């Protein structure tokens, strides 16, 4: 069974809080990564790796470079995880998605 | 005057120190060991010197990258460079088959075609792919017009991915990929870009240093002193101080404090992390550094050998027990020596000291955990394992060279390397420079702590040139951009 959109977003937001020391109430879809959350290009590399590791997906570098807000990351990761879930359902319907 | 403290006196640290001193910084290098140089250092027995890490370097002619950089640093004329045999500076020995690696990519291509004539097309495509990869590295070509991200595709494919794509004969794959032993990453994991750059670099020219790697260290230290910098030995740094997110100095085990505007850490980023106050970096970065896999560990064999050593002549020997690509990484144990490297500096240049012409240096890859476990079990267990691994290697070597006899044999283990070089898990090349840890997954040179940068093999490429280049890259960033520094090196 694939995870719900809400639980996926909660997991993503937990990465911001636990691994990047952002306060929980600052992690809203409209928050700008650089200006509001003080995440720079060094953090961006760490963020990409943390997300890939957590969800077992691979982010495209070109797309990742266009991220400006928390919402951008939510949307892209949801798409990738959905694709991954669909592929895994096709392969073996009874396997857990992630 | 701005002050920089460099932690560690390896090739990366000394290069950074000179580059900063040239820019007018006041520079102090702190080295924990009794000798400077990191893996460039030699140790001595009865007056005979043994190199611990340096064997040869690529591109050291005065018109090539390493040579130009040595001129730019101001040490080129202080060192006696010795070219290895251009017709075969490395001999790759497989069961029943020798391949001699020559200087010159065209000559290399012709030699591959001569040995594997039916693979001509694949060989030509491989060489073209290699050239494309080499051109993607801006600093390597001193070309500031190449965008940094152009290397990414070449670091996402492994050497084995590429060789299997172009070659049908698995022996040809191994002849080409076996050179991965040179930088300590097995072909299944080594990024193709790394392989292309390192092998191309040596095919430009392969050079050793008369008297050993520490002659280069001494030249670098003299140059640094002439520029007003200093190197202090037996100074183990125990903390890096940070105020308001800015590194502001270091403290040594004997309680001395060195204030600094910039701290250059020529140590593994994991070691830097341990020196920082808790909370200096984000948990994501700390986790990444702590999870990073270290490179292969090795046993160094420091031998004096009686017999005809001219077979080692003016080249290095890479000896593979089988055609299996895994022989590069399968650890040497008391039961087998899947791979060994041999070199005999005294056959290349005047030895100077009686007995030095008999020195043979051997290197075999091994398993850190096995030595660490033996160490934990007690001094006896550790000594027995060390002796058993050395004995198996010597028996293998003597079976290959029946006319030789070993006069003296001493070995270093991953534990030795860890102690003298501070190398995490005794990894001679620092990081495991694999597809999964290079390219976009590379550990950064600059850190979240302002005024703290990392140099050395782990954040660069393996080897003396990789360590040196890391310092150029980071000093380029610190002193107004890479373009100017590249232009200076180009003009040197």
Coordinates of C-alpha atoms in Angstrom, one line a residue:
Chain A
X1 CA 0.0 0.0 0.0
X2 CA 1.5 3.4 -0.9
X3 CA 1.9 6.1 1.6
X4 CA -0.6 8.9 1.7
X5 CA 0.4 12.3 0.4
X6 CA 0.1 13.7 3.9
X7 CA 2.5 11.2 5.4
X8 CA 5.0 11.8 2.6
X9 CA 4.9 15.5 3.2
X10 CA 5.2 15.0 7.0
X11 CA 8.3 12.8 6.4
X12 CA 9.8 15.5 4.1
X13 CA 9.2 18.2 6.6
X14 CA 10.8 16.1 9.3
X15 CA 14.0 16.1 7.2
X16 CA 14.0 19.9 7.3
X17 CA 13.5 20.0 11.1
X18 CA 15.7 17.1 12.2
X19 CA 18.6 17.4 9.7
X20 CA 18.6 21.1 8.9
X21 CA 17.5 22.5 12.2
X22 CA 14.6 24.5 10.8
X23 CA 11.8 25.1 13.3
X24 CA 8.7 23.1 12.5
X25 CA 6.3 26.0 12.0
X26 CA 8.7 27.6 9.5
X27 CA 8.4 24.6 7.2
X28 CA 5.4 25.7 5.1
X29 CA 4.9 25.2 1.3
X30 CA 5.4 28.9 0.7
X31 CA 8.7 29.2 2.7
X32 CA 11.6 30.2 0.5
X33 CA 14.6 28.0 1.0
X34 CA 17.3 30.6 1.0
X35 CA 15.6 33.7 2.2
X36 CA 13.3 32.2 4.8
X37 CA 15.0 29.0 5.9
X38 CA 18.7 30.1 5.5
X39 CA 19.5 27.0 3.4
X40 CA 22.4 27.7 1.0
X41 CA 24.0 25.8 -1.9
X42 CA 26.0 23.5 0.5
X43 CA 22.8 22.7 2.3
X44 CA 21.1 22.0 -1.1
X45 CA 23.6 19.2 -1.8
X46 CA 23.1 17.7 1.6
X47 CA 19.3 18.0 1.2
X48 CA 19.3 16.2 -2.1
X49 CA 21.2 13.3 -0.6
X50 CA 19.1 13.2 2.5
X51 CA 15.9 13.0 0.4
X52 CA 17.3 10.4 -2.0
X53 CA 18.4 8.2 0.9
X54 CA 15.1 8.6 2.8
X55 CA 12.8 7.8 -0.1
X56 CA 15.1 5.6 -2.2
X57 CA 14.7 7.9 -5.3
X58 CA 17.0 9.8 -7.5
X59 CA 16.5 13.5 -8.0
X60 CA 17.4 15.1 -11.3
X61 CA 20.1 17.7 -10.9
X62 CA 18.5 20.1 -13.4
X63 CA 15.1 20.0 -11.6
X64 CA 16.7 20.2 -8.2
X65 CA 18.5 23.4 -9.2
X66 CA 15.1 25.1 -9.8
X67 CA 13.8 24.5 -6.3
X68 CA 13.0 27.8 -4.6
X69 CA 10.4 26.9 -2.0
X70 CA 9.5 24.0 0.3
X71 CA 6.4 23.5 -1.9
X72 CA 8.7 23.0 -5.0
X73 CA 10.4 20.1 -3.1
X74 CA 7.0 18.6 -1.9
X75 CA 5.7 18.6 -5.5
X76 CA 8.7 17.0 -7.1
X77 CA 9.3 14.4 -4.5
X78 CA 5.6 13.4 -4.6
X79 CA 5.8 12.9 -8.3
X80 CA 9.0 10.8 -8.0
X81 CA 7.6 8.7 -5.2
X82 CA 4.4 8.1 -7.0
X83 CA 6.3 7.0 -10.1
X84 CA 8.4 4.7 -8.0
X85 CA 5.3 3.3 -6.2
X86 CA 3.6 2.7 -9.6
X87 CA 6.6 0.9 -11.0
X88 CA 6.9 -1.3 -7.9
X89 CA 3.2 -2.1 -8.0
X90 CA 3.5 -3.2 -11.6
X91 CA 6.5 -5.4 -10.7
X92 CA 5.1 -7.1 -7.7
X93 CA 1.7 -6.0 -6.4
X94 CA 2.1 -7.5 -2.9
X95 CA 5.4 -5.7 -2.1
X96 CA 5.3 -2.7 0.2
X97 CA 5.8 0.5 -1.9
X98 CA 8.9 1.8 -0.1
Chain B
X1 CA 48.0 40.4 7.9
X2 CA 45.5 37.6 7.7
X3 CA 46.4 34.4 9.5
X4 CA 45.9 30.9 8.3
X5 CA 46.5 27.7 10.2
X6 CA 46.9 24.5 8.2
X7 CA 46.2 21.2 10.0
X8 CA 48.3 18.5 8.5
X9 CA 51.4 18.8 6.3
X10 CA 50.5 16.4 3.5
X11 CA 50.7 17.5 -0.2
X12 CA 47.3 19.3 0.1
X13 CA 48.3 21.1 3.2
X14 CA 51.7 22.3 2.0
X15 CA 50.3 23.3 -1.3
X16 CA 47.6 25.4 0.3
X17 CA 50.2 26.9 2.7
X18 CA 52.4 28.1 -0.1
X19 CA 49.5 29.4 -2.2
X20 CA 48.2 31.4 0.8
X21 CA 51.7 32.6 1.7
X22 CA 52.2 33.8 -1.9
X23 CA 49.0 35.9 -1.4
X24 CA 50.5 37.5 1.7
X25 CA 48.9 35.4 4.4
X26 CA 50.7 34.6 7.6
X27 CA 50.7 30.7 7.5
X28 CA 51.4 28.1 10.2
X29 CA 51.3 24.4 9.4
X30 CA 50.7 22.1 12.3
X31 CA 51.8 18.4 11.9
X32 CA 51.1 15.7 14.5
X33 CA 53.9 13.4 13.3
X34 CA 57.7 13.8 13.9
X35 CA 58.2 14.3 10.1
X36 CA 56.4 16.5 7.7
X37 CA 54.8 15.3 4.4
X38 CA 51.9 12.9 5.3
X39 CA 52.2 10.1 2.8
X40 CA 55.3 11.8 1.3
X41 CA 57.3 10.9 4.4
X42 CA 60.0 8.3 4.5
X43 CA 61.2 6.3 7.5
X44 CA 64.7 5.0 8.0
X45 CA 66.3 1.7 9.1
X46 CA 70.1 1.6 9.4
X47 CA 70.4 4.7 7.3
X48 CA 68.3 3.4 4.5
X49 CA 65.1 5.3 3.6
X50 CA 61.8 3.7 2.8
X51 CA 59.0 5.6 1.1
X52 CA 55.6 5.1 2.7
X53 CA 53.3 6.5 0.1
X54 CA 55.1 8.1 -2.8
X55 CA 56.2 6.0 -5.8
X56 CA 55.7 8.1 -8.9
X57 CA 53.7 10.9 -10.3
X58 CA 52.1 11.8 -13.6
X59 CA 52.4 14.9 -15.7
X60 CA 55.5 16.2 -14.0
X61 CA 57.4 17.4 -17.1
X62 CA 57.8 21.2 -17.0
X63 CA 55.1 21.7 -19.7
X64 CA 52.6 19.5 -18.0
X65 CA 50.1 20.1 -15.1
X66 CA 52.1 18.8 -12.1
X67 CA 55.3 20.2 -13.5
X68 CA 53.8 23.6 -14.1
X69 CA 52.3 23.6 -10.6
X70 CA 55.7 22.8 -9.1
X71 CA 57.1 25.7 -11.0
X72 CA 54.2 27.9 -9.8
X73 CA 54.8 26.8 -6.2
X74 CA 58.6 27.6 -6.7
X75 CA 60.0 24.1 -6.0
X76 CA 60.5 22.5 -9.5
X77 CA 64.2 23.2 -9.6
X78 CA 64.8 22.0 -6.0
X79 CA 63.8 18.4 -6.8
X80 CA 65.6 15.9 -9.1
X81 CA 62.8 14.4 -11.3
X82 CA 63.5 11.0 -12.8
X83 CA 61.5 9.9 -15.8
X84 CA 60.3 6.2 -15.7
X85 CA 60.7 4.1 -18.9
X86 CA 58.4 5.8 -21.5
X87 CA 58.1 2.6 -23.3
X88 CA 56.6 0.8 -20.3
X89 CA 56.4 2.7 -17.0
X90 CA 53.9 0.2 -15.5
X91 CA 54.0 -3.5 -16.2
X92 CA 50.6 -5.1 -15.6
X93 CA 51.2 -8.8 -15.0
X94 CA 48.3 -11.3 -15.4
X95 CA 48.5 -15.1 -15.5
X96 CA 50.7 -15.7 -18.6
X97 CA 50.4 -12.2 -20.0
X98 CA 52.3 -8.9 -19.5
X99 CA 51.1 -5.5 -20.6
X100 CA 53.5 -2.6 -20.6
X101 CA 51.8 0.8 -20.3
X102 CA 53.7 3.4 -22.4
X103 CA 53.8 7.1 -22.3
X104 CA 51.6 8.6 -25.0
X105 CA 47.9 7.8 -25.6
X106 CA 48.5 6.9 -29.3
X107 CA 51.2 4.5 -28.3
X108 CA 48.9 3.0 -25.7
X109 CA 46.1 2.6 -28.2
X110 CA 48.5 0.9 -30.7
X111 CA 49.8 -1.5 -28.0
X112 CA 46.2 -2.4 -27.0
X113 CA 45.3 -3.1 -30.7
X114 CA 48.5 -5.2 -31.1
X115 CA 47.5 -7.4 -28.2
X116 CA 43.8 -7.5 -29.0
X117 CA 43.6 -6.9 -32.8
X118 CA 40.0 -8.1 -33.1
X119 CA 38.9 -5.4 -30.7
X120 CA 40.3 -2.5 -32.7
X121 CA 36.9 -0.6 -33.1
X122 CA 36.1 -1.0 -29.4
X123 CA 39.6 0.2 -28.4
X124 CA 39.2 3.3 -30.6
X125 CA 35.8 4.1 -29.1
X126 CA 37.2 3.6 -25.7
X127 CA 40.1 6.0 -26.4
X128 CA 37.7 8.6 -27.8
X129 CA 35.5 8.3 -24.7
X130 CA 38.5 8.7 -22.5
X131 CA 39.5 11.9 -24.3
X132 CA 36.0 13.3 -23.9
X133 CA 36.1 12.5 -20.1
X134 CA 39.5 14.1 -19.7
X135 CA 38.3 17.3 -21.4
X136 CA 35.5 17.6 -19.0
X137 CA 37.9 18.4 -16.1
X138 CA 38.6 22.1 -16.3
X139 CA 41.4 22.3 -13.6
X140 CA 43.1 19.2 -15.0
X141 CA 43.4 21.0 -18.4
X142 CA 43.9 24.5 -16.8
X143 CA 40.8 25.5 -18.8
X144 CA 38.5 27.8 -17.0
X145 CA 35.8 27.8 -19.7
X146 CA 34.7 24.2 -18.9
X147 CA 31.6 24.3 -16.7
X148 CA 32.1 22.2 -13.4
X149 CA 29.0 20.1 -14.0
X150 CA 30.4 18.7 -17.3
X151 CA 32.2 16.0 -15.2
X152 CA 29.0 14.6 -13.7
X153 CA 28.1 12.2 -16.5
X154 CA 31.7 10.7 -16.4
X155 CA 31.5 10.2 -12.6
X156 CA 28.1 8.4 -12.8
X157 CA 29.4 5.5 -14.8
X158 CA 31.9 2.9 -13.5
X159 CA 35.1 1.8 -15.2
X160 CA 33.6 -1.6 -15.6
X161 CA 30.4 -0.1 -17.1
X162 CA 32.5 1.5 -19.8
X163 CA 35.0 -1.3 -20.5
X164 CA 32.2 -3.8 -20.8
X165 CA 30.4 -1.5 -23.2
X166 CA 33.4 -1.3 -25.6
X167 CA 35.2 -4.6 -25.2
X168 CA 34.2 -8.2 -25.8
X169 CA 37.2 -9.9 -24.4
X170 CA 37.1 -9.8 -20.6
X171 CA 41.0 -9.9 -20.6
X172 CA 41.0 -6.6 -22.4
X173 CA 38.6 -5.2 -19.8
X174 CA 41.1 -6.2 -17.1
X175 CA 44.2 -4.8 -19.0
X176 CA 42.5 -1.4 -19.1
X177 CA 40.6 -1.5 -15.8
X178 CA 43.4 -3.1 -13.8
X179 CA 45.1 0.2 -13.6
X180 CA 42.4 1.0 -11.1
X181 CA 44.8 -0.6 -8.6
X182 CA 46.9 2.6 -9.0
X183 CA 44.3 4.7 -7.2
X184 CA 42.8 2.0 -5.0
X185 CA 39.2 1.8 -6.2
X186 CA 38.1 -1.5 -7.9
X187 CA 36.8 -1.2 -11.5
X188 CA 33.2 -2.0 -10.6
X189 CA 33.0 1.1 -8.3
X190 CA 35.6 3.5 -9.8
X191 CA 34.1 6.5 -11.6
X192 CA 35.2 6.4 -15.2
X193 CA 36.1 10.1 -15.1
X194 CA 38.6 9.4 -12.3
X195 CA 40.1 6.6 -14.3
X196 CA 40.4 8.6 -17.4
X197 CA 42.0 11.5 -15.7
X198 CA 44.5 9.5 -13.7
X199 CA 45.6 7.2 -16.5
X200 CA 45.8 10.1 -19.0
X201 CA 47.9 12.0 -16.5
X202 CA 50.4 9.1 -16.2
X203 CA 50.4 8.6 -20.0
X204 CA 51.6 12.2 -20.3
X205 CA 54.7 11.2 -18.4
X206 CA 55.6 9.1 -15.4
X207 CA 58.2 10.4 -13.0
X208 CA 59.8 9.5 -9.7
X209 CA 61.9 11.6 -7.4
X210 CA 65.5 10.9 -6.7
X211 CA 66.0 10.3 -3.0
X212 CA 62.3 9.7 -2.4
X213 CA 59.0 11.6 -1.8
X214 CA 60.3 13.5 1.2
X215 CA 62.7 15.5 -1.1
X216 CA 59.6 17.2 -2.4
X217 CA 58.3 17.7 1.2
X218 CA 61.6 19.4 2.1
X219 CA 61.5 21.6 -1.0
X220 CA 57.9 22.7 -0.2
X221 CA 58.8 23.4 3.4
X222 CA 61.9 25.4 2.4
X223 CA 59.8 27.4 0.0
X224 CA 57.1 28.0 2.6
X225 CA 59.7 29.3 5.1
X226 CA 61.2 31.6 2.4
X227 CA 57.7 33.1 2.1
X228 CA 57.6 33.7 5.8
X229 CA 55.4 30.6 6.7
X230 CA 56.3 28.0 9.3
X231 CA 55.8 24.2 9.8
X232 CA 55.6 22.9 13.4
X233 CA 56.0 19.2 14.0
X234 CA 54.6 17.1 16.9
X235 CA 51.6 19.4 17.2
X236 CA 48.4 17.4 17.4
X237 CA 45.4 19.7 16.9
X238 CA 42.7 18.8 19.4
X239 CA 40.1 21.4 18.6
X240 CA 39.0 23.9 16.0
X241 CA 37.5 27.0 17.6
X242 CA 34.4 28.6 16.2
X243 CA 32.7 31.9 17.1
X244 CA 29.5 33.1 15.5
X245 CA 29.8 30.5 12.7
X246 CA 33.4 31.5 11.9
X247 CA 36.5 29.4 12.5
X248 CA 38.8 31.5 14.6
X249 CA 41.7 29.2 15.6
X250 CA 42.9 25.8 16.7
X251 CA 44.3 24.4 19.9
X252 CA 47.0 21.7 20.1
X253 CA 47.4 18.8 22.6
X254 CA 50.1 20.7 24.5
X255 CA 47.6 23.6 25.1
X256 CA 49.0 26.1 22.6
X257 CA 46.3 28.2 20.9
X258 CA 46.7 29.4 17.3
X259 CA 44.3 32.2 16.4
X260 CA 43.4 32.2 12.7
X261 CA 41.2 33.9 10.1
X262 CA 41.2 30.7 8.1
X263 CA 41.7 27.0 9.1
X264 CA 42.7 24.7 6.3
X265 CA 42.1 21.1 7.3
X266 CA 44.4 18.7 5.4
X267 CA 42.8 15.8 7.2
X268 CA 39.7 13.6 6.6
X269 CA 36.5 15.8 6.9
X270 CA 35.4 13.3 9.5
X271 CA 38.4 14.2 11.6
X272 CA 37.7 17.9 11.1
X273 CA 34.1 17.2 12.3
X274 CA 35.4 15.7 15.5
X275 CA 37.5 18.8 16.2
X276 CA 34.6 21.2 15.9
X277 CA 32.4 22.3 18.8
X278 CA 29.1 20.2 18.8
X279 CA 26.4 21.8 16.6
X280 CA 28.8 23.7 14.3
X281 CA 27.4 21.9 11.2
X282 CA 23.9 20.8 10.3
X283 CA 23.0 17.2 11.3
X284 CA 22.6 16.3 7.5
X285 CA 26.2 17.2 6.8
X286 CA 27.5 15.4 9.9
X287 CA 25.6 12.3 9.0
X288 CA 26.9 12.4 5.4
X289 CA 30.5 12.7 6.6
X290 CA 30.1 10.0 9.2
X291 CA 28.4 7.6 6.8
X292 CA 31.1 8.1 4.1
X293 CA 33.0 4.9 3.3
X294 CA 36.8 5.1 3.6
X295 CA 39.0 3.9 0.8
X296 CA 40.8 0.6 0.7
X297 CA 43.4 -0.1 3.4
X298 CA 46.7 -1.6 2.6
X299 CA 49.7 -3.4 4.0
X300 CA 53.0 -1.8 3.0
X301 CA 56.0 -4.1 2.7
X302 CA 59.5 -2.5 3.1
X303 CA 62.0 -5.0 1.9
X304 CA 65.7 -5.4 1.2
X305 CA 66.1 -8.1 -1.4
X306 CA 69.2 -10.0 -2.7
X307 CA 69.2 -11.0 -6.3
X308 CA 68.8 -9.6 -9.8
X309 CA 66.4 -6.7 -9.3
X310 CA 66.9 -5.3 -12.8
X311 CA 63.6 -7.0 -13.8
X312 CA 62.0 -4.2 -11.8
X313 CA 64.2 -1.8 -13.6
X314 CA 62.7 1.6 -14.4
X315 CA 59.1 0.7 -14.0
X316 CA 56.5 -0.5 -11.5
X317 CA 55.0 -3.9 -11.4
X318 CA 51.3 -4.6 -10.9
X319 CA 50.8 -8.3 -10.4
X320 CA 47.3 -9.8 -10.5
X321 CA 46.8 -13.4 -9.4
X322 CA 43.8 -13.8 -11.8
X323 CA 41.9 -12.1 -14.6
X324 CA 39.0 -11.4 -12.3
X325 CA 38.4 -7.6 -11.8
X326 CA 37.7 -8.3 -8.1
X327 CA 41.4 -9.1 -7.6
X328 CA 42.0 -5.4 -7.2
X329 CA 39.8 -5.2 -4.1
X330 CA 39.9 -8.8 -2.7
X331 CA 41.9 -8.3 0.6
X332 CA 45.3 -9.9 1.1
X333 CA 45.0 -12.5 3.9
X334 CA 47.2 -15.1 5.4
X335 CA 45.8 -17.5 2.7
X336 CA 46.1 -15.4 -0.5
X337 CA 47.7 -12.3 -2.1
X338 CA 45.3 -11.5 -5.0
X339 CA 47.2 -8.4 -6.0
X340 CA 50.5 -6.8 -5.3
X341 CA 52.4 -3.7 -6.4
X342 CA 56.2 -3.6 -6.5
X343 CA 58.7 -0.9 -7.2
X344 CA 62.5 -0.6 -6.7
X345 CA 63.7 3.0 -6.4
X346 CA 67.4 2.0 -6.2
X347 CA 67.2 0.6 -9.7
X348 CA 66.1 3.9 -11.1
X349 CA 68.6 6.4 -9.6
X350 CA 71.8 6.4 -7.5
X351 CA 71.0 4.9 -4.2
X352 CA 73.5 7.1 -2.2
X353 CA 73.5 4.8 0.9
X354 CA 74.8 1.2 0.9
X355 CA 71.9 -1.2 0.8
X356 CA 69.5 1.4 -0.7
X357 CA 69.8 -0.2 -4.1
X358 CA 68.3 -3.4 -2.6
X359 CA 65.1 -1.7 -1.4
X360 CA 61.9 -3.1 -2.8
X361 CA 58.6 -1.5 -1.8
X362 CA 55.5 -3.6 -1.9
X363 CA 51.9 -2.7 -1.5
X364 CA 48.9 -5.0 -1.1
X365 CA 45.3 -4.1 -0.4
X366 CA 43.8 -5.6 2.7
X367 CA 40.9 -5.5 5.2
X368 CA 41.0 -2.8 7.9
X369 CA 38.4 -4.6 10.1
X370 CA 40.4 -7.8 10.3
X371 CA 43.5 -5.9 11.6
X372 CA 41.4 -3.8 13.9
X373 CA 39.8 -6.9 15.4
X374 CA 43.2 -8.6 15.8
X375 CA 44.4 -5.5 17.5
X376 CA 41.5 -5.5 19.9
X377 CA 42.1 -9.2 20.6
X378 CA 45.7 -8.3 21.8
X379 CA 49.2 -7.5 20.7
X380 CA 50.0 -11.2 20.0
X381 CA 47.0 -11.7 17.7
X382 CA 47.8 -8.5 15.8
X383 CA 51.5 -9.4 15.4
X384 CA 50.6 -12.9 14.2
X385 CA 48.1 -11.6 11.6
X386 CA 50.6 -9.0 10.3
X387 CA 53.3 -11.6 10.0
X388 CA 51.0 -14.2 8.3
X389 CA 49.8 -11.6 5.7
X390 CA 53.4 -10.5 5.0
X391 CA 54.6 -14.1 4.8
X392 CA 51.9 -15.0 2.2
X393 CA 52.9 -12.0 0.2
X394 CA 56.6 -12.8 0.3
X395 CA 55.9 -16.4 -0.7
X396 CA 53.9 -15.2 -3.6
X397 CA 56.5 -12.7 -4.7
X398 CA 59.4 -15.2 -4.4
X399 CA 57.4 -17.8 -6.4
X400 CA 57.2 -15.2 -9.1
X401 CA 60.9 -14.3 -8.8
X402 CA 62.8 -17.5 -7.8
X403 CA 66.3 -15.9 -7.9
X404 CA 65.5 -13.5 -5.1
X405 CA 66.0 -13.8 -1.4
X406 CA 64.6 -11.4 1.2
X407 CA 67.3 -10.0 3.5
X408 CA 65.0 -7.7 5.6
X409 CA 61.2 -7.4 5.7
X410 CA 59.1 -5.0 7.6
X411 CA 55.4 -4.3 7.2
X412 CA 53.0 -1.5 7.9
X413 CA 49.3 -2.4 8.5
X414 CA 46.2 -0.2 8.3
X415 CA 46.7 0.3 12.0
X416 CA 50.2 1.7 11.4
X417 CA 48.8 4.0 8.7
X418 CA 46.1 5.2 11.0
X419 CA 48.6 6.0 13.7
X420 CA 51.3 7.8 11.7
X421 CA 49.1 9.5 9.1
X422 CA 45.9 9.9 11.1
X423 CA 44.3 8.2 8.1
X424 CA 40.8 7.1 9.0
X425 CA 40.7 3.3 9.0
X426 CA 44.2 3.4 7.5
X427 CA 42.8 4.3 4.1
X428 CA 45.8 5.3 2.0
X429 CA 43.7 7.4 -0.4
X430 CA 41.3 8.7 2.3
X431 CA 37.9 8.5 0.8
X432 CA 36.5 5.6 -1.2
X433 CA 36.4 7.5 -4.5
X434 CA 33.5 5.5 -5.9
X435 CA 30.6 6.3 -8.2
X436 CA 28.4 6.5 -5.1
X437 CA 30.7 9.0 -3.4
X438 CA 31.9 11.2 -6.3
X439 CA 30.2 13.4 -8.8
X440 CA 27.2 15.0 -7.1
X441 CA 27.9 13.0 -3.9
X442 CA 31.5 14.3 -3.5
X443 CA 32.3 15.7 0.0
X444 CA 32.6 19.5 -0.3
X445 CA 35.9 21.4 0.2
X446 CA 34.2 24.4 1.7
X447 CA 32.2 23.9 4.9
X448 CA 29.2 25.5 6.6
X449 CA 31.7 26.9 9.1
X450 CA 33.0 30.1 7.5
X451 CA 36.8 30.2 7.4
X452 CA 37.1 26.4 7.5
X453 CA 38.0 24.5 4.3
X454 CA 39.1 20.9 3.6
X455 CA 41.9 19.9 1.3
X456 CA 43.5 16.5 0.5
X457 CA 42.7 13.4 -1.4
X458 CA 39.3 12.8 0.2
X459 CA 37.8 16.0 -1.2
X460 CA 39.9 15.8 -4.3
X461 CA 41.3 12.9 -6.3
X462 CA 43.5 10.1 -5.0
X463 CA 47.2 10.6 -5.1
X464 CA 49.8 13.3 -4.8
X465 CA 48.4 15.3 -7.7
X466 CA 44.8 14.9 -6.5
X467 CA 45.8 16.2 -3.1
X468 CA 47.7 19.1 -4.7
X469 CA 44.8 20.0 -7.0
X470 CA 42.4 20.2 -4.1
X471 CA 44.5 23.0 -2.6
X472 CA 44.5 24.8 -5.9
X473 CA 40.8 24.5 -6.3
X474 CA 40.0 25.7 -2.8
X475 CA 42.6 28.5 -2.8
X476 CA 41.2 29.6 -6.2
X477 CA 37.8 30.0 -4.4
X478 CA 39.4 31.9 -1.5
X479 CA 41.6 34.3 -3.4
X480 CA 39.3 35.7 -6.1
X481 CA 38.3 32.9 -8.4
X482 CA 40.0 29.9 -10.1
X483 CA 40.5 31.7 -13.4
X484 CA 43.4 33.9 -12.2
X485 CA 45.2 31.0 -10.4
X486 CA 44.7 28.7 -13.5
X487 CA 46.2 31.4 -15.7
X488 CA 49.2 31.7 -13.4
X489 CA 49.8 28.0 -13.5
X490 CA 49.4 28.0 -17.3
X491 CA 52.0 30.7 -17.5
X492 CA 54.4 28.8 -15.2

